[in-house]
Amino acid sequence: MWSAAARTVSPLPAASPTQQRRGVGSLPSSSARVGTGRPSTAAARAGLRDFVGGDLVRPDLGRWLEDVEKHKSLAIYPPHEGGYEGRYLSRLSYQGYYFLDLSARGLGDPETTLTKIHPVCPPSLGRQPVARWYFPPEVDYRLSLLHPDAKGLVVCVMEAKVLSKAELQFLAILPDIRPKVRVIAECGNWRKFVWKPLKQIAGLEPDPDAEE
């Protein structure tokens, strides 16, 4: 038989007038409890890509390094939003390569700029005479400054889609002229990061993927 002490329920402490105005100390009503429950587990579900990123789980980095060593000059097609090409280029720096970043806009003749002494005319303000300065070959100058333990020099040409076919052909055969040079040319954009041998893009080799 239950005792009287066991049946006694202590009342809740009364809230002060300040707490009553703020709503503190009183039990929430049924309407206030609607929508305040714990979130569903399905709404907070996350996958592996949410933590490491989609570009980190791509299994083609090994094939990228093999194609750089095999073809020595590649045409890349990164997405429009950018960022993905850095993951692939950083793998080349891990292998011991150094980089020469250039833009195809304003590059001039690639053969003259990269492998020969070339003149550069600084902009004149109207009162100075037109001057002409001579610069050393960009590729040869960078090769002379490489560390003895460096594997080579990677020439990255951004916006290479504005170059002519003859200029792309020179970039494609530049590793044959300078064996320690690798060429990466941005020839366009695609929905994901893809690449092809630059000799196929320049027409020096047949492209198996081209439509007949």
mmCIF file of C-alpha atoms in Angstrom:
data_model
loop_
_atom_site.group_PDB
_atom_site.id
_atom_site.type_symbol
_atom_site.label_atom_id
_atom_site.label_comp_id
_atom_site.label_asym_id
_atom_site.label_seq_id
_atom_site.Cartn_x
_atom_site.Cartn_y
_atom_site.Cartn_z
ATOM 1 C CA MET A 1 0.000 0.000 0.000
ATOM 2 C CA TRP A 2 1.345 3.359 -0.988
ATOM 3 C CA SER A 3 2.141 5.758 1.776
ATOM 4 C CA ALA A 4 0.912 9.332 1.854
ATOM 5 C CA ALA A 5 4.458 10.662 1.296
ATOM 6 C CA ALA A 6 4.785 8.632 -1.884
ATOM 7 C CA ARG A 7 1.519 9.969 -3.262
ATOM 8 C CA THR A 8 2.441 13.586 -2.543
ATOM 9 C CA VAL A 9 3.672 15.541 -5.579
ATOM 10 C CA SER A 10 5.603 18.732 -4.926
ATOM 11 C CA PRO A 11 4.226 21.690 -6.897
ATOM 12 C CA LEU A 12 6.338 23.595 -9.426
ATOM 13 C CA PRO A 13 7.948 26.783 -8.087
ATOM 14 C CA ALA A 14 5.937 29.836 -8.922
ATOM 15 C CA ALA A 15 7.510 32.204 -11.406
ATOM 16 C CA SER A 16 8.217 35.770 -10.436
ATOM 17 C CA PRO A 17 6.320 38.633 -12.152
ATOM 18 C CA THR A 18 9.426 39.463 -14.231
ATOM 19 C CA GLN A 19 9.745 35.861 -15.385
ATOM 20 C CA GLN A 20 6.069 35.729 -16.227
ATOM 21 C CA ARG A 21 6.372 38.769 -18.465
ATOM 22 C CA ARG A 22 9.389 37.234 -20.221
ATOM 23 C CA GLY A 23 7.900 33.787 -20.406
ATOM 24 C CA VAL A 24 10.622 32.251 -18.214
ATOM 25 C CA GLY A 25 9.693 29.626 -15.681
ATOM 26 C CA SER A 26 6.327 28.754 -17.209
ATOM 27 C CA LEU A 27 5.701 25.647 -19.224
ATOM 28 C CA PRO A 28 5.411 26.234 -22.998
ATOM 29 C CA SER A 29 2.022 25.746 -24.515
ATOM 30 C CA SER A 30 1.246 23.158 -27.139
ATOM 31 C CA SER A 31 1.382 25.790 -29.864
ATOM 32 C CA ALA A 32 4.836 26.900 -28.722
ATOM 33 C CA ARG A 33 6.114 23.333 -28.795
ATOM 34 C CA VAL A 34 5.274 22.898 -32.480
ATOM 35 C CA GLY A 35 8.407 22.909 -34.628
ATOM 36 C CA THR A 36 10.809 23.078 -31.690
ATOM 37 C CA GLY A 37 11.675 19.393 -31.624
ATOM 38 C CA ARG A 38 15.061 17.943 -32.479
ATOM 39 C CA PRO A 39 15.925 17.969 -36.207
ATOM 40 C CA SER A 40 15.543 14.806 -38.161
ATOM 41 C CA THR A 41 18.629 12.691 -38.815
ATOM 42 C CA ALA A 42 17.894 12.572 -42.541
ATOM 43 C CA ALA A 43 18.074 16.360 -42.824
ATOM 44 C CA ALA A 44 21.607 16.409 -41.358
ATOM 45 C CA ARG A 45 22.931 13.532 -43.462
ATOM 46 C CA ALA A 46 26.265 14.313 -45.197
ATOM 47 C CA GLY A 47 28.495 12.398 -47.541
ATOM 48 C CA LEU A 48 32.242 12.133 -48.027
ATOM 49 C CA ARG A 49 32.286 14.887 -50.679
ATOM 50 C CA ASP A 50 30.903 17.372 -48.128
ATOM 51 C CA PHE A 51 34.063 17.011 -46.039
ATOM 52 C CA VAL A 52 36.918 16.490 -48.513
ATOM 53 C CA GLY A 53 35.571 18.034 -51.738
ATOM 54 C CA GLY A 54 34.788 16.415 -55.067
ATOM 55 C CA ASP A 55 38.185 17.178 -56.596
ATOM 56 C CA LEU A 56 40.068 15.329 -53.861
ATOM 57 C CA VAL A 57 38.400 11.991 -54.470
ATOM 58 C CA ARG A 58 39.071 11.855 -58.215
ATOM 59 C CA PRO A 59 41.306 8.851 -58.954
ATOM 60 C CA ASP A 60 43.016 10.308 -62.060
ATOM 61 C CA LEU A 61 45.976 12.114 -60.478
ATOM 62 C CA GLY A 62 48.234 9.166 -61.233
ATOM 63 C CA ARG A 63 47.195 9.189 -64.883
ATOM 64 C CA TRP A 64 47.802 12.950 -64.949
ATOM 65 C CA LEU A 65 51.436 12.496 -63.898
ATOM 66 C CA GLU A 66 51.913 9.693 -66.410
ATOM 67 C CA ASP A 67 50.536 11.780 -69.289
ATOM 68 C CA VAL A 68 52.747 14.744 -68.386
ATOM 69 C CA GLU A 69 55.840 12.542 -68.587
ATOM 70 C CA LYS A 70 54.623 10.707 -71.675
ATOM 71 C CA HIS A 71 53.365 13.570 -73.864
ATOM 72 C CA LYS A 72 55.376 16.411 -72.217
ATOM 73 C CA SER A 73 52.907 19.017 -73.500
ATOM 74 C CA LEU A 74 49.221 18.958 -72.566
ATOM 75 C CA ALA A 75 46.154 21.055 -73.315
ATOM 76 C CA ILE A 76 43.940 21.386 -70.232
ATOM 77 C CA TYR A 77 40.227 22.232 -70.059
ATOM 78 C CA PRO A 78 39.313 23.263 -66.477
ATOM 79 C CA PRO A 79 35.776 24.190 -65.336
ATOM 80 C CA HIS A 80 34.697 27.814 -65.639
ATOM 81 C CA GLU A 81 34.611 28.351 -61.876
ATOM 82 C CA GLY A 82 38.307 27.461 -61.622
ATOM 83 C CA GLY A 83 40.202 25.985 -58.704
ATOM 84 C CA TYR A 84 40.418 22.400 -59.912
ATOM 85 C CA GLU A 85 43.579 22.900 -61.962
ATOM 86 C CA GLY A 86 45.533 23.843 -58.838
ATOM 87 C CA ARG A 87 45.083 20.324 -57.456
ATOM 88 C CA TYR A 88 46.762 18.842 -60.538
ATOM 89 C CA LEU A 89 49.499 21.436 -60.912
ATOM 90 C CA SER A 90 50.483 21.098 -57.263
ATOM 91 C CA ARG A 91 51.214 17.414 -57.871
ATOM 92 C CA LEU A 92 53.846 18.479 -60.390
ATOM 93 C CA SER A 93 55.487 20.708 -57.780
ATOM 94 C CA TYR A 94 55.624 17.703 -55.447
ATOM 95 C CA GLN A 95 57.593 15.879 -58.151
ATOM 96 C CA GLY A 96 60.241 18.622 -58.211
ATOM 97 C CA TYR A 97 59.035 20.871 -61.046
ATOM 98 C CA TYR A 98 59.220 24.659 -61.017
ATOM 99 C CA PHE A 99 56.696 26.860 -62.790
ATOM 100 C CA LEU A 100 56.750 29.709 -65.284
ATOM 101 C CA ASP A 101 53.267 31.254 -65.448
ATOM 102 C CA LEU A 102 52.463 33.228 -68.588
ATOM 103 C CA SER A 103 49.363 34.652 -70.231
ATOM 104 C CA ALA A 104 48.792 34.169 -73.934
ATOM 105 C CA ARG A 105 47.361 37.689 -74.200
ATOM 106 C CA GLY A 106 50.308 39.997 -74.844
ATOM 107 C CA LEU A 107 52.797 37.140 -75.077
ATOM 108 C CA GLY A 108 53.793 38.017 -78.610
ATOM 109 C CA ASP A 109 55.591 35.416 -80.673
ATOM 110 C CA PRO A 110 56.075 32.408 -78.343
ATOM 111 C CA GLU A 111 59.234 31.242 -80.122
ATOM 112 C CA THR A 112 60.913 34.650 -79.826
ATOM 113 C CA THR A 113 59.760 35.323 -76.267
ATOM 114 C CA LEU A 114 60.614 31.906 -74.840
ATOM 115 C CA THR A 115 63.780 30.868 -76.666
ATOM 116 C CA LYS A 116 65.393 34.015 -78.126
ATOM 117 C CA ILE A 117 66.589 37.459 -77.041
ATOM 118 C CA HIS A 118 63.562 39.646 -77.715
ATOM 119 C CA PRO A 119 62.969 43.416 -77.662
ATOM 120 C CA VAL A 120 60.363 45.079 -75.474
ATOM 121 C CA CYS A 121 59.184 48.655 -76.037
ATOM 122 C CA PRO A 122 57.984 50.329 -72.832
ATOM 123 C CA PRO A 123 54.923 52.560 -73.124
ATOM 124 C CA SER A 124 55.754 56.173 -73.958
ATOM 125 C CA LEU A 125 53.969 59.059 -72.225
ATOM 126 C CA GLY A 126 54.316 61.262 -75.303
ATOM 127 C CA ARG A 127 57.378 63.265 -74.302
ATOM 128 C CA GLN A 128 59.957 60.489 -73.978
ATOM 129 C CA PRO A 129 61.638 59.005 -77.037
ATOM 130 C CA VAL A 130 60.567 55.526 -78.058
ATOM 131 C CA ALA A 131 62.966 53.149 -76.318
ATOM 132 C CA ARG A 132 63.646 49.477 -76.901
ATOM 133 C CA TRP A 133 64.908 47.142 -74.214
ATOM 134 C CA TYR A 134 66.191 43.620 -74.821
ATOM 135 C CA PHE A 135 65.316 40.746 -72.530
ATOM 136 C CA PRO A 136 66.865 37.257 -72.346
ATOM 137 C CA PRO A 137 64.856 34.191 -73.409
ATOM 138 C CA GLU A 138 62.292 33.428 -70.719
ATOM 139 C CA VAL A 139 62.704 29.648 -70.786
ATOM 140 C CA ASP A 140 66.495 29.606 -71.051
ATOM 141 C CA TYR A 141 66.819 32.206 -68.314
ATOM 142 C CA ARG A 142 64.594 30.211 -65.938
ATOM 143 C CA LEU A 143 66.398 26.981 -66.766
ATOM 144 C CA SER A 144 69.718 28.559 -65.849
ATOM 145 C CA LEU A 145 68.318 29.484 -62.408
ATOM 146 C CA LEU A 146 66.858 26.068 -61.574
ATOM 147 C CA HIS A 147 68.064 24.224 -58.521
ATOM 148 C CA PRO A 148 70.390 21.298 -59.361
ATOM 149 C CA ASP A 149 67.890 18.895 -57.799
ATOM 150 C CA ALA A 150 64.937 20.290 -59.779
ATOM 151 C CA LYS A 151 63.225 17.895 -62.133
ATOM 152 C CA GLY A 152 62.366 20.515 -64.743
ATOM 153 C CA LEU A 153 60.397 23.620 -65.652
ATOM 154 C CA VAL A 154 56.656 23.676 -66.341
ATOM 155 C CA VAL A 155 55.547 26.487 -68.667
ATOM 156 C CA CYS A 156 51.885 27.244 -67.860
ATOM 157 C CA VAL A 157 50.216 29.309 -70.592
ATOM 158 C CA MET A 158 46.849 30.645 -69.523
ATOM 159 C CA GLU A 159 44.184 31.626 -72.107
ATOM 160 C CA ALA A 160 46.022 29.726 -74.826
ATOM 161 C CA LYS A 161 42.760 29.545 -76.799
ATOM 162 C CA VAL A 162 43.623 32.939 -78.326
ATOM 163 C CA LEU A 163 46.824 31.584 -79.898
ATOM 164 C CA SER A 164 47.006 30.589 -83.530
ATOM 165 C CA LYS A 165 47.578 27.055 -84.716
ATOM 166 C CA ALA A 166 51.215 27.769 -85.569
ATOM 167 C CA GLU A 167 51.825 29.174 -82.077
ATOM 168 C CA LEU A 168 50.228 26.122 -80.461
ATOM 169 C CA GLN A 169 52.414 23.897 -82.615
ATOM 170 C CA PHE A 170 55.551 25.600 -81.291
ATOM 171 C CA LEU A 171 54.379 25.139 -77.698
ATOM 172 C CA ALA A 172 53.724 21.480 -78.458
ATOM 173 C CA ILE A 173 57.281 20.873 -79.728
ATOM 174 C CA LEU A 174 58.999 23.068 -77.107
ATOM 175 C CA PRO A 175 59.765 20.050 -74.860
ATOM 176 C CA ASP A 176 61.551 18.444 -77.823
ATOM 177 C CA ILE A 177 63.756 21.537 -78.145
ATOM 178 C CA ARG A 178 64.282 21.911 -74.366
ATOM 179 C CA PRO A 179 64.128 18.418 -72.812
ATOM 180 C CA LYS A 180 63.691 19.666 -69.232
ATOM 181 C CA VAL A 181 60.605 21.720 -70.143
ATOM 182 C CA ARG A 182 56.963 20.635 -69.835
ATOM 183 C CA VAL A 183 54.123 22.705 -71.309
ATOM 184 C CA ILE A 184 50.609 23.055 -69.885
ATOM 185 C CA ALA A 185 48.315 25.211 -72.054
ATOM 186 C CA GLU A 186 44.768 26.227 -71.119
ATOM 187 C CA CYS A 187 42.930 25.795 -74.410
ATOM 188 C CA GLY A 188 39.345 26.087 -73.207
ATOM 189 C CA ASN A 189 36.861 25.044 -70.533
ATOM 190 C CA TRP A 190 34.745 22.005 -69.803
ATOM 191 C CA ARG A 191 32.312 20.781 -67.148
ATOM 192 C CA LYS A 192 35.114 18.877 -65.397
ATOM 193 C CA PHE A 193 38.897 18.986 -65.511
ATOM 194 C CA VAL A 194 40.091 17.140 -68.632
ATOM 195 C CA TRP A 195 43.279 17.202 -70.684
ATOM 196 C CA LYS A 196 44.586 16.042 -74.040
ATOM 197 C CA PRO A 197 48.016 15.959 -75.710
ATOM 198 C CA LEU A 198 48.786 19.380 -77.108
ATOM 199 C CA LYS A 199 50.162 17.882 -80.316
ATOM 200 C CA GLN A 200 46.717 16.485 -81.085
ATOM 201 C CA ILE A 201 45.076 19.858 -80.461
ATOM 202 C CA ALA A 202 47.665 21.638 -82.635
ATOM 203 C CA GLY A 203 47.247 19.142 -85.492
ATOM 204 C CA LEU A 204 50.698 17.553 -85.254
ATOM 205 C CA GLU A 205 49.242 14.156 -84.355
ATOM 206 C CA PRO A 206 45.931 12.547 -85.285
ATOM 207 C CA ASP A 207 43.190 12.981 -82.720
ATOM 208 C CA PRO A 208 41.393 9.653 -82.102
ATOM 209 C CA ASP A 209 38.419 11.437 -80.517
ATOM 210 C CA ALA A 210 37.829 13.782 -83.450
ATOM 211 C CA GLU A 211 34.746 13.197 -85.538
ATOM 212 C CA GLU A 212 35.414 11.895 -89.016
#
